[in-house]
Amino acid sequence: MFRAAHPYLEQAQLDDLVVCYQGAVVADPATGEFLLHVPIPLAEAREAMDAVLAAGFHLNCYLDDLLYVAEVTPEARRYADFQHLEIHTVGDLRVWLDRDPTKLVAVGDPDALDELEAELELHFAGRLFISKSLPYFLEFAHPDVSKGSGLAFVADRLGFRPEETVACGDGENDRELLDWAGFGVAVANAHERVKEVADFVCPSVDEEGVAQVLEAFLAR
């Protein structure tokens, strides 16, 4: 979410364009304007909601850069506290939703979500982008959306090319990001699928591996 990323941008004193929501949004921190917004078509969103809820998982829905849930559950609280977000309860999400949402997230047991991911990737092939961000978050977005597509939009706008780009990642949803960049870096504690597509594996997050990579490039 842009509102979740913004405090970190302020702390780091960065005003560069920021890719949010798996690449569904590119925002300008200086103005808060969404330069790119590619939401999920309502029909697919409702179908995904049905599948997630039928499987017994908690569901988050994102609209207008706000987090909506049916009710405040431990899973909702876990996600909101992790991101320092306000929770908006609306009752039956399926009935409440009347516009294309930016993103959906199923929250639950990592192993059970792996099974759901495998099932829904087949069911929604070509209709939704589905990937884990963290082991207990399974995220749904427009089929044309990924962190790689978001970065490509930024590159077109700012005038740089993939071969001039270094991208660092750790989660399963960073694969497309590393694929797009000319030089992809995975941290040592990254998901195995990310390390498989990386050109280089740097030290883990505990050793500030990404900072080491940035410092090495800047030193050149």
mmCIF file with all atom_site columns, N, CA, C and O in Angstrom, residues 57 106 108-121 130-138 172 191 193:
data_model
loop_
_atom_site.group_PDB
_atom_site.id
_atom_site.type_symbol
_atom_site.label_atom_id
_atom_site.label_alt_id
_atom_site.label_comp_id
_atom_site.label_asym_id
_atom_site.label_entity_id
_atom_site.label_seq_id
_atom_site.pdbx_PDB_ins_code
_atom_site.Cartn_x
_atom_site.Cartn_y
_atom_site.Cartn_z
_atom_site.occupancy
_atom_site.B_iso_or_equiv
_atom_site.pdbx_formal_charge
_atom_site.auth_seq_id
_atom_site.auth_comp_id
_atom_site.auth_asym_id
_atom_site.auth_atom_id
_atom_site.pdbx_PDB_model_num
ATOM 1   N N  . PHE A 1 57  ? -10.136 -19.122 4.600   1.00 0.00 ? 57  PHE A N  1
ATOM 2   C CA . PHE A 1 57  ? -9.075  -18.174 4.931   1.00 0.00 ? 57  PHE A CA 1
ATOM 3   C C  . PHE A 1 57  ? -9.637  -16.775 5.191   1.00 0.00 ? 57  PHE A C  1
ATOM 4   O O  . PHE A 1 57  ? -10.664 -16.391 4.644   1.00 0.00 ? 57  PHE A O  1
ATOM 5   N N  . ALA A 1 106 ? -5.164  -13.195 0.866   1.00 0.00 ? 106 ALA A N  1
ATOM 6   C CA . ALA A 1 106 ? -5.602  -14.250 1.779   1.00 0.00 ? 106 ALA A CA 1
ATOM 7   C C  . ALA A 1 106 ? -4.519  -14.424 2.850   1.00 0.00 ? 106 ALA A C  1
ATOM 8   O O  . ALA A 1 106 ? -3.327  -14.448 2.538   1.00 0.00 ? 106 ALA A O  1
ATOM 9   N N  . GLY A 1 108 ? -3.214  -16.729 6.221   1.00 0.00 ? 108 GLY A N  1
ATOM 10  C CA . GLY A 1 108 ? -3.419  -17.992 6.919   1.00 0.00 ? 108 GLY A CA 1
ATOM 11  C C  . GLY A 1 108 ? -2.162  -18.805 7.059   1.00 0.00 ? 108 GLY A C  1
ATOM 12  O O  . GLY A 1 108 ? -1.040  -18.310 6.881   1.00 0.00 ? 108 GLY A O  1
ATOM 13  N N  . ASP A 1 109 ? -2.341  -20.082 7.345   1.00 0.00 ? 109 ASP A N  1
ATOM 14  C CA . ASP A 1 109 ? -1.233  -21.011 7.534   1.00 0.00 ? 109 ASP A CA 1
ATOM 15  C C  . ASP A 1 109 ? -0.430  -21.147 6.244   1.00 0.00 ? 109 ASP A C  1
ATOM 16  O O  . ASP A 1 109 ? -1.012  -21.354 5.168   1.00 0.00 ? 109 ASP A O  1
ATOM 17  N N  . PRO A 1 110 ? 0.902   -21.022 6.313   1.00 0.00 ? 110 PRO A N  1
ATOM 18  C CA . PRO A 1 110 ? 1.711   -21.056 5.087   1.00 0.00 ? 110 PRO A CA 1
ATOM 19  C C  . PRO A 1 110 ? 1.527   -22.314 4.244   1.00 0.00 ? 110 PRO A C  1
ATOM 20  O O  . PRO A 1 110 ? 1.406   -22.226 3.017   1.00 0.00 ? 110 PRO A O  1
ATOM 21  N N  . ASP A 1 111 ? 1.506   -23.495 4.878   1.00 0.00 ? 111 ASP A N  1
ATOM 22  C CA . ASP A 1 111 ? 1.373   -24.731 4.103   1.00 0.00 ? 111 ASP A CA 1
ATOM 23  C C  . ASP A 1 111 ? 0.001   -24.815 3.430   1.00 0.00 ? 111 ASP A C  1
ATOM 24  O O  . ASP A 1 111 ? -0.108  -25.224 2.268   1.00 0.00 ? 111 ASP A O  1
ATOM 25  N N  . ALA A 1 112 ? -1.039  -24.421 4.169   1.00 0.00 ? 112 ALA A N  1
ATOM 26  C CA . ALA A 1 112 ? -2.377  -24.445 3.591   1.00 0.00 ? 112 ALA A CA 1
ATOM 27  C C  . ALA A 1 112 ? -2.494  -23.439 2.454   1.00 0.00 ? 112 ALA A C  1
ATOM 28  O O  . ALA A 1 112 ? -3.155  -23.708 1.436   1.00 0.00 ? 112 ALA A O  1
ATOM 29  N N  . LEU A 1 113 ? -1.841  -22.289 2.595   1.00 0.00 ? 113 LEU A N  1
ATOM 30  C CA . LEU A 1 113 ? -1.861  -21.290 1.517   1.00 0.00 ? 113 LEU A CA 1
ATOM 31  C C  . LEU A 1 113 ? -1.096  -21.785 0.295   1.00 0.00 ? 113 LEU A C  1
ATOM 32  O O  . LEU A 1 113 ? -1.450  -21.438 -0.834  1.00 0.00 ? 113 LEU A O  1
ATOM 33  N N  . ASP A 1 114 ? -0.045  -22.583 0.493   1.00 0.00 ? 114 ASP A N  1
ATOM 34  C CA . ASP A 1 114 ? 0.668   -23.169 -0.648  1.00 0.00 ? 114 ASP A CA 1
ATOM 35  C C  . ASP A 1 114 ? -0.282  -24.026 -1.481  1.00 0.00 ? 114 ASP A C  1
ATOM 36  O O  . ASP A 1 114 ? -0.251  -23.990 -2.720  1.00 0.00 ? 114 ASP A O  1
ATOM 37  N N  . GLU A 1 115 ? -1.117  -24.815 -0.808  1.00 0.00 ? 115 GLU A N  1
ATOM 38  C CA . GLU A 1 115 ? -2.074  -25.663 -1.515  1.00 0.00 ? 115 GLU A CA 1
ATOM 39  C C  . GLU A 1 115 ? -3.104  -24.814 -2.257  1.00 0.00 ? 115 GLU A C  1
ATOM 40  O O  . GLU A 1 115 ? -3.454  -25.108 -3.409  1.00 0.00 ? 115 GLU A O  1
ATOM 41  N N  . LEU A 1 116 ? -3.583  -23.759 -1.579  1.00 0.00 ? 116 LEU A N  1
ATOM 42  C CA . LEU A 1 116 ? -4.549  -22.877 -2.229  1.00 0.00 ? 116 LEU A CA 1
ATOM 43  C C  . LEU A 1 116 ? -3.925  -22.175 -3.430  1.00 0.00 ? 116 LEU A C  1
ATOM 44  O O  . LEU A 1 116 ? -4.563  -22.041 -4.479  1.00 0.00 ? 116 LEU A O  1
ATOM 45  N N  . GLU A 1 117 ? -2.681  -21.744 -3.292  1.00 0.00 ? 117 GLU A N  1
ATOM 46  C CA . GLU A 1 117 ? -1.990  -21.070 -4.393  1.00 0.00 ? 117 GLU A CA 1
ATOM 47  C C  . GLU A 1 117 ? -1.892  -21.976 -5.618  1.00 0.00 ? 117 GLU A C  1
ATOM 48  O O  . GLU A 1 117 ? -2.186  -21.547 -6.747  1.00 0.00 ? 117 GLU A O  1
ATOM 49  N N  . ALA A 1 118 ? -1.479  -23.210 -5.400  1.00 0.00 ? 118 ALA A N  1
ATOM 50  C CA . ALA A 1 118 ? -1.342  -24.146 -6.521  1.00 0.00 ? 118 ALA A CA 1
ATOM 51  C C  . ALA A 1 118 ? -2.685  -24.380 -7.217  1.00 0.00 ? 118 ALA A C  1
ATOM 52  O O  . ALA A 1 118 ? -2.767  -24.424 -8.454  1.00 0.00 ? 118 ALA A O  1
ATOM 53  N N  . GLU A 1 119 ? -3.736  -24.488 -6.430  1.00 0.00 ? 119 GLU A N  1
ATOM 54  C CA . GLU A 1 119 ? -5.069  -24.724 -6.992  1.00 0.00 ? 119 GLU A CA 1
ATOM 55  C C  . GLU A 1 119 ? -5.567  -23.507 -7.772  1.00 0.00 ? 119 GLU A C  1
ATOM 56  O O  . GLU A 1 119 ? -6.070  -23.644 -8.902  1.00 0.00 ? 119 GLU A O  1
ATOM 57  N N  . LEU A 1 120 ? -5.413  -22.318 -7.186  1.00 0.00 ? 120 LEU A N  1
ATOM 58  C CA . LEU A 1 120 ? -5.983  -21.126 -7.807  1.00 0.00 ? 120 LEU A CA 1
ATOM 59  C C  . LEU A 1 120 ? -5.136  -20.618 -8.967  1.00 0.00 ? 120 LEU A C  1
ATOM 60  O O  . LEU A 1 120 ? -5.670  -19.977 -9.880  1.00 0.00 ? 120 LEU A O  1
ATOM 61  N N  . GLU A 1 121 ? -3.840  -20.894 -8.968  1.00 0.00 ? 121 GLU A N  1
ATOM 62  C CA . GLU A 1 121 ? -3.022  -20.510 -10.125 1.00 0.00 ? 121 GLU A CA 1
ATOM 63  C C  . GLU A 1 121 ? -3.521  -21.216 -11.382 1.00 0.00 ? 121 GLU A C  1
ATOM 64  O O  . GLU A 1 121 ? -3.535  -20.615 -12.469 1.00 0.00 ? 121 GLU A O  1
ATOM 65  N N  . ILE A 1 130 ? -1.165  -14.260 -9.088  1.00 0.00 ? 130 ILE A N  1
ATOM 66  C CA . ILE A 1 130 ? -1.263  -14.825 -7.740  1.00 0.00 ? 130 ILE A CA 1
ATOM 67  C C  . ILE A 1 130 ? 0.137   -15.184 -7.265  1.00 0.00 ? 130 ILE A C  1
ATOM 68  O O  . ILE A 1 130 ? 0.868   -15.902 -7.945  1.00 0.00 ? 130 ILE A O  1
ATOM 69  N N  . SER A 1 131 ? 0.509   -14.686 -6.096  1.00 0.00 ? 131 SER A N  1
ATOM 70  C CA . SER A 1 131 ? 1.845   -14.976 -5.566  1.00 0.00 ? 131 SER A CA 1
ATOM 71  C C  . SER A 1 131 ? 1.878   -14.663 -4.083  1.00 0.00 ? 131 SER A C  1
ATOM 72  O O  . SER A 1 131 ? 1.099   -13.843 -3.586  1.00 0.00 ? 131 SER A O  1
ATOM 73  N N  . LYS A 1 132 ? 2.781   -15.315 -3.384  1.00 0.00 ? 132 LYS A N  1
ATOM 74  C CA . LYS A 1 132 ? 2.995   -15.010 -1.968  1.00 0.00 ? 132 LYS A CA 1
ATOM 75  C C  . LYS A 1 132 ? 3.966   -13.850 -1.831  1.00 0.00 ? 132 LYS A C  1
ATOM 76  O O  . LYS A 1 132 ? 4.960   -13.760 -2.561  1.00 0.00 ? 132 LYS A O  1
ATOM 77  N N  . SER A 1 133 ? 3.690   -12.975 -0.863  1.00 0.00 ? 133 SER A N  1
ATOM 78  C CA . SER A 1 133 ? 4.636   -11.922 -0.503  1.00 0.00 ? 133 SER A CA 1
ATOM 79  C C  . SER A 1 133 ? 5.443   -12.364 0.717   1.00 0.00 ? 133 SER A C  1
ATOM 80  O O  . SER A 1 133 ? 6.657   -12.241 0.755   1.00 0.00 ? 133 SER A O  1
ATOM 81  N N  . LEU A 1 134 ? 4.753   -12.878 1.713   1.00 0.00 ? 134 LEU A N  1
ATOM 82  C CA . LEU A 1 134 ? 5.351   -13.552 2.863   1.00 0.00 ? 134 LEU A CA 1
ATOM 83  C C  . LEU A 1 134 ? 4.682   -14.917 2.980   1.00 0.00 ? 134 LEU A C  1
ATOM 84  O O  . LEU A 1 134 ? 3.625   -15.146 2.374   1.00 0.00 ? 134 LEU A O  1
ATOM 85  N N  . PRO A 1 135 ? 5.255   -15.856 3.735   1.00 0.00 ? 135 PRO A N  1
ATOM 86  C CA . PRO A 1 135 ? 4.697   -17.210 3.767   1.00 0.00 ? 135 PRO A CA 1
ATOM 87  C C  . PRO A 1 135 ? 3.217   -17.270 4.119   1.00 0.00 ? 135 PRO A C  1
ATOM 88  O O  . PRO A 1 135 ? 2.498   -18.158 3.651   1.00 0.00 ? 135 PRO A O  1
ATOM 89  N N  . TYR A 1 136 ? 2.725   -16.310 4.911   1.00 0.00 ? 136 TYR A N  1
ATOM 90  C CA . TYR A 1 136 ? 1.335   -16.350 5.366   1.00 0.00 ? 136 TYR A CA 1
ATOM 91  C C  . TYR A 1 136 ? 0.448   -15.331 4.662   1.00 0.00 ? 136 TYR A C  1
ATOM 92  O O  . TYR A 1 136 ? -0.657  -15.070 5.083   1.00 0.00 ? 136 TYR A O  1
ATOM 93  N N  . PHE A 1 137 ? 0.926   -14.722 3.558   1.00 0.00 ? 137 PHE A N  1
ATOM 94  C CA . PHE A 1 137 ? 0.139   -13.791 2.755   1.00 0.00 ? 137 PHE A CA 1
ATOM 95  C C  . PHE A 1 137 ? 0.120   -14.263 1.304   1.00 0.00 ? 137 PHE A C  1
ATOM 96  O O  . PHE A 1 137 ? 1.162   -14.287 0.640   1.00 0.00 ? 137 PHE A O  1
ATOM 97  N N  . LEU A 1 138 ? -1.060  -14.609 0.782   1.00 0.00 ? 138 LEU A N  1
ATOM 98  C CA . LEU A 1 138 ? -1.216  -14.967 -0.623  1.00 0.00 ? 138 LEU A CA 1
ATOM 99  C C  . LEU A 1 138 ? -1.961  -13.821 -1.307  1.00 0.00 ? 138 LEU A C  1
ATOM 100 O O  . LEU A 1 138 ? -3.103  -13.507 -0.950  1.00 0.00 ? 138 LEU A O  1
ATOM 101 N N  . GLU A 1 172 ? 8.686   -14.555 -2.915  1.00 0.00 ? 172 GLU A N  1
ATOM 102 C CA . GLU A 1 172 ? 8.252   -15.231 -4.139  1.00 0.00 ? 172 GLU A CA 1
ATOM 103 C C  . GLU A 1 172 ? 7.738   -14.231 -5.169  1.00 0.00 ? 172 GLU A C  1
ATOM 104 O O  . GLU A 1 172 ? 7.911   -14.421 -6.373  1.00 0.00 ? 172 GLU A O  1
ATOM 105 N N  . HIS A 1 191 ? 13.383  -16.608 -0.857  1.00 0.00 ? 191 HIS A N  1
ATOM 106 C CA . HIS A 1 191 ? 12.657  -17.780 -1.315  1.00 0.00 ? 191 HIS A CA 1
ATOM 107 C C  . HIS A 1 191 ? 13.475  -18.476 -2.403  1.00 0.00 ? 191 HIS A C  1
ATOM 108 O O  . HIS A 1 191 ? 14.139  -17.831 -3.209  1.00 0.00 ? 191 HIS A O  1
ATOM 109 N N  . ARG A 1 193 ? 12.681  -19.886 -5.127  1.00 0.00 ? 193 ARG A N  1
ATOM 110 C CA . ARG A 1 193 ? 12.328  -19.522 -6.504  1.00 0.00 ? 193 ARG A CA 1
ATOM 111 C C  . ARG A 1 193 ? 12.986  -18.205 -6.913  1.00 0.00 ? 193 ARG A C  1
ATOM 112 O O  . ARG A 1 193 ? 13.254  -17.980 -8.096  1.00 0.00 ? 193 ARG A O  1
#
